[in-house]
N, CA, C and O atoms as a DFTB+ gen file, in Angstrom:
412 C
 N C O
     1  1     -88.147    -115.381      12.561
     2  2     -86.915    -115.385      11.794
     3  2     -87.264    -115.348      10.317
     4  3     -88.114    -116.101       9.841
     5  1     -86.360    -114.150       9.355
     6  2     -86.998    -114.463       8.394
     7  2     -86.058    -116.020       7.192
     8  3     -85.012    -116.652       7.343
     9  1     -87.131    -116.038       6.138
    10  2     -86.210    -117.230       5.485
    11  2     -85.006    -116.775       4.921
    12  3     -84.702    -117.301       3.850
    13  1     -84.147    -115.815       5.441
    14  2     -82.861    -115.925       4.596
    15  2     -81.993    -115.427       5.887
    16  3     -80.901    -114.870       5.777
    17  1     -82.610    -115.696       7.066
    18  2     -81.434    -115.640       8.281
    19  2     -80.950    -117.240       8.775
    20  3     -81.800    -118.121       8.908
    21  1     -80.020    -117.401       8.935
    22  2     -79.390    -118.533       9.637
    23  2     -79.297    -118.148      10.615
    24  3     -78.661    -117.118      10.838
    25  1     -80.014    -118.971      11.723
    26  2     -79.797    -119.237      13.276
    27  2     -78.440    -119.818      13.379
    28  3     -78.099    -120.711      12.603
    29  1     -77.516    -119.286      14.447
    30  2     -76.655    -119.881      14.800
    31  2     -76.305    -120.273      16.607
    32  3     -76.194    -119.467      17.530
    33  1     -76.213    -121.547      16.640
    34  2     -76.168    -122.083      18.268
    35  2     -74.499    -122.130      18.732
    36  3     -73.605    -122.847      18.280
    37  1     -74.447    -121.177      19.712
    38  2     -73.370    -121.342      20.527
    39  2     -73.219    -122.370      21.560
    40  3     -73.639    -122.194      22.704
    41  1     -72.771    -123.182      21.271
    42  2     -73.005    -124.543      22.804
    43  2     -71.724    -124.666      23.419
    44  3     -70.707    -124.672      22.725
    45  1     -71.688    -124.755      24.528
    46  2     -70.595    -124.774      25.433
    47  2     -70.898    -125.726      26.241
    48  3     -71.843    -125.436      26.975
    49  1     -70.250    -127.248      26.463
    50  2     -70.302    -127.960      27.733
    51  2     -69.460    -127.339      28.752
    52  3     -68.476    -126.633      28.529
    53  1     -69.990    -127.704      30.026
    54  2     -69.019    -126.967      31.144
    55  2     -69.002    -127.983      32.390
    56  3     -70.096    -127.957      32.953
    57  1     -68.246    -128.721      32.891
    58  2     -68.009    -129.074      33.889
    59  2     -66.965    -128.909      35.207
    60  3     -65.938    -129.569      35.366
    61  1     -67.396    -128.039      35.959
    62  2     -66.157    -127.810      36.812
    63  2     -65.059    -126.539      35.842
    64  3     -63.833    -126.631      35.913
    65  1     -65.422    -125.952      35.395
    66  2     -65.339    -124.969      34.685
    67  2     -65.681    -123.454      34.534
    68  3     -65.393    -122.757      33.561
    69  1     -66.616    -122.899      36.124
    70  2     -67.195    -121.818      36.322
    71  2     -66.421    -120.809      36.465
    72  3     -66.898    -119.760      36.030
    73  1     -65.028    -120.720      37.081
    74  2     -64.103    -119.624      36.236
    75  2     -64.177    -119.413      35.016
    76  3     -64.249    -118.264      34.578
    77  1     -64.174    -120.419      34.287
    78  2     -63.547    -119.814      32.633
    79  2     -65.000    -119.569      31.838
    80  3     -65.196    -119.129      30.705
    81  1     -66.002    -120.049      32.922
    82  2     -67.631    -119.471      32.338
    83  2     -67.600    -117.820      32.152
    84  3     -67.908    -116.983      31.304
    85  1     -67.010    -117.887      33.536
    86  2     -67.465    -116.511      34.394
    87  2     -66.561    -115.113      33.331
    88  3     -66.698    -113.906      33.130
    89  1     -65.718    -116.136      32.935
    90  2     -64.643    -115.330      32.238
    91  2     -65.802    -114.348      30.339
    92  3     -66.219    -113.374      29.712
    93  1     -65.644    -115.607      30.500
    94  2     -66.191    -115.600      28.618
    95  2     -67.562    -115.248      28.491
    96  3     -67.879    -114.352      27.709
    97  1     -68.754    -116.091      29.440
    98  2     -69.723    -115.974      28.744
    99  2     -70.650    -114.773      28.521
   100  3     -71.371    -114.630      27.533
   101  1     -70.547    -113.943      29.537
   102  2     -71.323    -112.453      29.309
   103  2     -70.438    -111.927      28.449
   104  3     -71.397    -111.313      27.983
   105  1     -69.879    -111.707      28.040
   106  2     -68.633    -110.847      27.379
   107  2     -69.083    -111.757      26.102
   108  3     -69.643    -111.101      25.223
   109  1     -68.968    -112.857      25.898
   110  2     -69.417    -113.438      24.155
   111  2     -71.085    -112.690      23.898
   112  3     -71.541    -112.268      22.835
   113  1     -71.737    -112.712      25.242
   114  2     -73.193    -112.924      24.632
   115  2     -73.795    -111.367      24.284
   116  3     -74.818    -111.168      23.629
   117  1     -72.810    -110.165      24.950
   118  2     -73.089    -109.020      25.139
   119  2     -72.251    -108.164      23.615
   120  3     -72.652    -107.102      23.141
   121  1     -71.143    -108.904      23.130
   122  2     -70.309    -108.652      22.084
   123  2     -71.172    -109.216      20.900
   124  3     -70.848    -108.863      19.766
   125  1     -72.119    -109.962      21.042
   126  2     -73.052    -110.236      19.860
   127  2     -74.498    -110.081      19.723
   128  3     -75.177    -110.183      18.701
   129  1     -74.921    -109.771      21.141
   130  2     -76.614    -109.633      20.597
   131  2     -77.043    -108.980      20.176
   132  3     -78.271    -108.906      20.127
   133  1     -76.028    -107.935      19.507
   134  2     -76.542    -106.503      18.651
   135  2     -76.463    -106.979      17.407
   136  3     -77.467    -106.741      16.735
   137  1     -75.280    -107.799      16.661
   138  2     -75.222    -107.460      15.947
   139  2     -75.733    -109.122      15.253
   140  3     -75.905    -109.184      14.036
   141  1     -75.911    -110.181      15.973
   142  2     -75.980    -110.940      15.360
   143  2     -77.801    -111.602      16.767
   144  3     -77.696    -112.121      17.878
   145  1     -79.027    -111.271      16.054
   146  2     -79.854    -111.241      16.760
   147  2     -80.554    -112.892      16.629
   148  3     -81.288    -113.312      17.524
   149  1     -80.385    -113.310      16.017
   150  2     -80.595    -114.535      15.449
   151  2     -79.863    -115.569      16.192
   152  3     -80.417    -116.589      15.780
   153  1     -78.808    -116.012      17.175
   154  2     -77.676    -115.973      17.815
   155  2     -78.296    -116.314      19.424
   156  3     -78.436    -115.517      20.352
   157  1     -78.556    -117.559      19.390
   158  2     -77.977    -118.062      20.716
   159  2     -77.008    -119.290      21.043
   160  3     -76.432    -120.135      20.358
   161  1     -77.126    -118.889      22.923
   162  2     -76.261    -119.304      23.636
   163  2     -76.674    -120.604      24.081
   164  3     -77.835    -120.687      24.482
   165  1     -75.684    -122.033      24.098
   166  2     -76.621    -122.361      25.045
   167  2     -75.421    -123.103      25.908
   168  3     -74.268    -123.162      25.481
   169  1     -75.728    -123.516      26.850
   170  2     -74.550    -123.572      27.998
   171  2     -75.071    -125.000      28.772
   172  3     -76.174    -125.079      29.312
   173  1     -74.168    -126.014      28.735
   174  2     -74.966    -127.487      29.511
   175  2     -74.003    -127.419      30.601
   176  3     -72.786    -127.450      30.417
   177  1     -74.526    -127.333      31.660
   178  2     -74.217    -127.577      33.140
   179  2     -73.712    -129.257      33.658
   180  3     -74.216    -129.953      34.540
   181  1     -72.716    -129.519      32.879
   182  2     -72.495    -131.187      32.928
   183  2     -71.962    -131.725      34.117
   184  3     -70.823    -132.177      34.233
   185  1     -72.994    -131.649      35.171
   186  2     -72.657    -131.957      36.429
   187  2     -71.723    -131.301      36.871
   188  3     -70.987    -131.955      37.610
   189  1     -71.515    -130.521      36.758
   190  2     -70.266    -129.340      37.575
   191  2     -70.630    -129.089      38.907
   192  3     -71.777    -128.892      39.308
   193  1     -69.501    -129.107      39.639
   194  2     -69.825    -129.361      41.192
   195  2     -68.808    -128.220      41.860
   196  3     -68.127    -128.474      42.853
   197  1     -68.798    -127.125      41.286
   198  2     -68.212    -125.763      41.618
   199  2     -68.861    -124.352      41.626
   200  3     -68.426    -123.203      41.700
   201  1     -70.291    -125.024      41.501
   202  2     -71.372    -123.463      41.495
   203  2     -71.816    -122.801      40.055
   204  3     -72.422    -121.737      39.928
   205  1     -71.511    -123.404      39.327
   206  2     -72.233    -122.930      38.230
   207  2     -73.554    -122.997      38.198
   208  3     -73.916    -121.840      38.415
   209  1     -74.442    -123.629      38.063
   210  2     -75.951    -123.327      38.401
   211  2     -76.140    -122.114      39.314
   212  3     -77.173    -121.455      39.199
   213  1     -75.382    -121.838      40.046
   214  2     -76.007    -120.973      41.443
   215  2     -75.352    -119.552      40.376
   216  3     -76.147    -118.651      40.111
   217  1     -74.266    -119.489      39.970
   218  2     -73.738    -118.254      39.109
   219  2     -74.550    -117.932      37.959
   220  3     -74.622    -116.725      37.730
   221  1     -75.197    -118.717      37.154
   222  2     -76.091    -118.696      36.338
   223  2     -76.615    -117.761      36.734
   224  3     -76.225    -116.604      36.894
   225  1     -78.040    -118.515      37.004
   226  2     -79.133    -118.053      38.129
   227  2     -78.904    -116.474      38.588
   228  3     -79.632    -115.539      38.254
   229  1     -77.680    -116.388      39.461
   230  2     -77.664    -115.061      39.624
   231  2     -76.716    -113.949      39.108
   232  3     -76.227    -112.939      39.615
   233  1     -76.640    -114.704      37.565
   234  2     -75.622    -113.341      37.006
   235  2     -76.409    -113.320      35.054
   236  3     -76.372    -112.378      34.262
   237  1     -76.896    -114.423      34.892
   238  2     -77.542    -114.372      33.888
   239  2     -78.738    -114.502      33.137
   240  3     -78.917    -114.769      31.949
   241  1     -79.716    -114.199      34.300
   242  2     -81.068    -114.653      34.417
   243  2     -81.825    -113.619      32.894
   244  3     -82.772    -113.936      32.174
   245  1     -81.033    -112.477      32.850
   246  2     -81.788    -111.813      32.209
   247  2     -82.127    -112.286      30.515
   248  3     -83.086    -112.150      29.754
   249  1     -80.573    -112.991      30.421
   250  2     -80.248    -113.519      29.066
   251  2     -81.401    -114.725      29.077
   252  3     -82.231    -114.550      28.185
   253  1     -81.533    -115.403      29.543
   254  2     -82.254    -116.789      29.911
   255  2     -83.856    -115.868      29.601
   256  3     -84.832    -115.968      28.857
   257  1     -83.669    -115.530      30.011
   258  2     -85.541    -114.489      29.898
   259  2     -85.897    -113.983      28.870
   260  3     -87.030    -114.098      28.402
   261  1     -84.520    -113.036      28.133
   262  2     -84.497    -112.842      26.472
   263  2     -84.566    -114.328      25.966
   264  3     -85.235    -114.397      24.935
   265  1     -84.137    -115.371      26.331
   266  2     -84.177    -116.128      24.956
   267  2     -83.044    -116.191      24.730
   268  3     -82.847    -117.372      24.446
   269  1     -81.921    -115.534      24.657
   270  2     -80.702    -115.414      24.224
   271  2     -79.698    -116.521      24.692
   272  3     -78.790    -116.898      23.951
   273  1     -79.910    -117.066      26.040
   274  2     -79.334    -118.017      26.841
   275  2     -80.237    -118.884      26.898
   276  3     -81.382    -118.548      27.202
   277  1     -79.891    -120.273      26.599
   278  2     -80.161    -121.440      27.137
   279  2     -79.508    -122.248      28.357
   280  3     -78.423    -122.772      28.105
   281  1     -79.827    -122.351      29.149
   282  2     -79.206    -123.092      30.672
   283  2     -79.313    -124.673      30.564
   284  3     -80.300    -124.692      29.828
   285  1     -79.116    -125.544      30.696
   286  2     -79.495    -126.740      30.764
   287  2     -78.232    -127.694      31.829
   288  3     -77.032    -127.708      31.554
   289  1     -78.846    -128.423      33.032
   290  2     -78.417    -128.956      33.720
   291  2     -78.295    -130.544      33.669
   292  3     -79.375    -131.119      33.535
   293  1     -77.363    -131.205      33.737
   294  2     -77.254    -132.885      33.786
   295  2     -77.016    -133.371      34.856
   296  3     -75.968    -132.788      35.130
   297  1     -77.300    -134.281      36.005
   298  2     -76.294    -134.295      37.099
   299  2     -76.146    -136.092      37.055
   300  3     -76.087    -136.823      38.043
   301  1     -76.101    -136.604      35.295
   302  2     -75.940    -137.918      35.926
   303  2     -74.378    -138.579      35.645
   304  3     -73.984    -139.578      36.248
   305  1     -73.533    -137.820      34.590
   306  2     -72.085    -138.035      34.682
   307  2     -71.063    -137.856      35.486
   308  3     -70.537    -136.753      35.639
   309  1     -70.645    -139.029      36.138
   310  2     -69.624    -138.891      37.111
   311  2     -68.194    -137.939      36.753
   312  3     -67.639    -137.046      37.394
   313  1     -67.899    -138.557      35.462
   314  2     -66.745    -137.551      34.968
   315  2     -67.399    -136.974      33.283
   316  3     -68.461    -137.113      32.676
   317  1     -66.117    -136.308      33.024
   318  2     -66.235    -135.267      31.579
   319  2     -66.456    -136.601      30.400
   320  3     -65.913    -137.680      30.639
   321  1     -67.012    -136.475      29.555
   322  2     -67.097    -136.850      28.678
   323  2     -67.281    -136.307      26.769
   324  3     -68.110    -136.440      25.869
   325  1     -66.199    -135.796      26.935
   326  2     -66.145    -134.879      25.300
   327  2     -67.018    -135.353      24.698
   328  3     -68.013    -134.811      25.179
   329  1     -67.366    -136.079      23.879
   330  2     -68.318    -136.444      22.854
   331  2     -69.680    -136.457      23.394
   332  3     -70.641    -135.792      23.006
   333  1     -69.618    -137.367      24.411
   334  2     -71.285    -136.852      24.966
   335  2     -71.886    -135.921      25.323
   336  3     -73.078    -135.713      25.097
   337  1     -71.026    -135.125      26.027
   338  2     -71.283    -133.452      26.372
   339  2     -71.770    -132.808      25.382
   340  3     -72.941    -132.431      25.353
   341  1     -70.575    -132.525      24.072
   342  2     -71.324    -131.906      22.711
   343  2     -72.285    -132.365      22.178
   344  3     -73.107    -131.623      21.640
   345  1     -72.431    -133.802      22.196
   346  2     -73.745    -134.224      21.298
   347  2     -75.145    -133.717      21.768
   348  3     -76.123    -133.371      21.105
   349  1     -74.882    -133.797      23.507
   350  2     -75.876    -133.300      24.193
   351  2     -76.688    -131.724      24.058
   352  3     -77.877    -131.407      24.098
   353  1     -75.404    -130.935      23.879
   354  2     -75.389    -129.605      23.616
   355  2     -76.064    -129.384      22.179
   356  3     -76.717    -128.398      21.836
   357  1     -75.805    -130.358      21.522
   358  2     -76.212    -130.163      20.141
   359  2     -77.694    -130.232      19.733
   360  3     -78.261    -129.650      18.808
   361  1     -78.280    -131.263      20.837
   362  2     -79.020    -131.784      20.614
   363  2     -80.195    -131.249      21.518
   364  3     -81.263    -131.818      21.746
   365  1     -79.685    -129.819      22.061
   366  2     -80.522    -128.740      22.843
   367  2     -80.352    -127.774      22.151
   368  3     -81.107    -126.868      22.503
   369  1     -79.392    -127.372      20.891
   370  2     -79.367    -126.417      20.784
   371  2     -80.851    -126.355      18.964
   372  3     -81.299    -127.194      18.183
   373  1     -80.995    -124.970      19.158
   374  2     -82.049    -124.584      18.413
   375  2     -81.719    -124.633      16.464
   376  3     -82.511    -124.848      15.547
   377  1     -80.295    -124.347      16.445
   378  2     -79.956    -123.327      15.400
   379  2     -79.660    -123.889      14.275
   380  3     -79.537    -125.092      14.506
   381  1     -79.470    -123.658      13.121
   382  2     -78.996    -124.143      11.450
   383  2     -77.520    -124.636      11.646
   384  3     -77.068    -125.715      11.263
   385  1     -76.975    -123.821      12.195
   386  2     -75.346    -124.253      12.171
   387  2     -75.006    -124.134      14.044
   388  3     -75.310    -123.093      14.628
   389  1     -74.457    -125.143      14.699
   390  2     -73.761    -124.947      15.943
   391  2     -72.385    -125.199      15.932
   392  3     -71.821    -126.167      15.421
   393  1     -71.851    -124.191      16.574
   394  2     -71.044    -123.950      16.647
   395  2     -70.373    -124.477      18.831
   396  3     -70.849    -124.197      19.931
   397  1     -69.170    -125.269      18.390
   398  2     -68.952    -125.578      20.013
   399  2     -67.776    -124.548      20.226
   400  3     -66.949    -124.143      19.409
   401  1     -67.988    -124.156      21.939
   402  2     -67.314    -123.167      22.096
   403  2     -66.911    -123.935      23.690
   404  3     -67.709    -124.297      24.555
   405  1     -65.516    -124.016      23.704
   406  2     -65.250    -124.408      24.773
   407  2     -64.958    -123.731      25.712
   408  3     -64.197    -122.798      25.458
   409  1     -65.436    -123.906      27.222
   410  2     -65.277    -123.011      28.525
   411  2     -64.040    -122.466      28.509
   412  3     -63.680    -121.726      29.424
């Protein structure tokens, strides 16, 4: 990266939320990796118990391989927790400025 690019982190908590993943997240990550290369994703799997890990895995492996996607799984919260979710996200994500993007 050079010194006058800003990294920017997309973080999304998701729990029980793999529709509105399925909806947004290729479509955000494919609408920007051209133009903004510096630019990742990163996506926390907050114990979601509707298949998101398994949709990952087999719809976005390629992003995860670029670099472009970050995956990260939790399975110890029983329910949602707004503030902890993002902090968590935040605190995986890479970038100068994050930005939260909700499922």
């Amino acid at each position: 990266m050079s010194p006058n690019k800003i990294r920017v982190s997309l973080a999304t908590t998701s729990m029980d939320r793999t529709p509105h993943i399925q909806t947004t997240l290729i479509k955000n990550i494919e609408e920007n990796i051209n133009e903004y290369p510096d630019m990742e994703f990163v996506l926390l799997d907050y114990n979601s118990m509707d298949g998101l890990g398994e949709w990952v895995k087999n719809n976005c492996r390629q992003y995860i391989d670029l670099g472009i996607l970050k995956y990260y799984h939790t399975n110890e919260p029983s329910f949602f927790h707004m503030s902890h979710s993002k902090n968590m996200a935040a605190l995986l994500s890479t970038g100068h400025v994050i930005v939260n993007v909700d499922a």
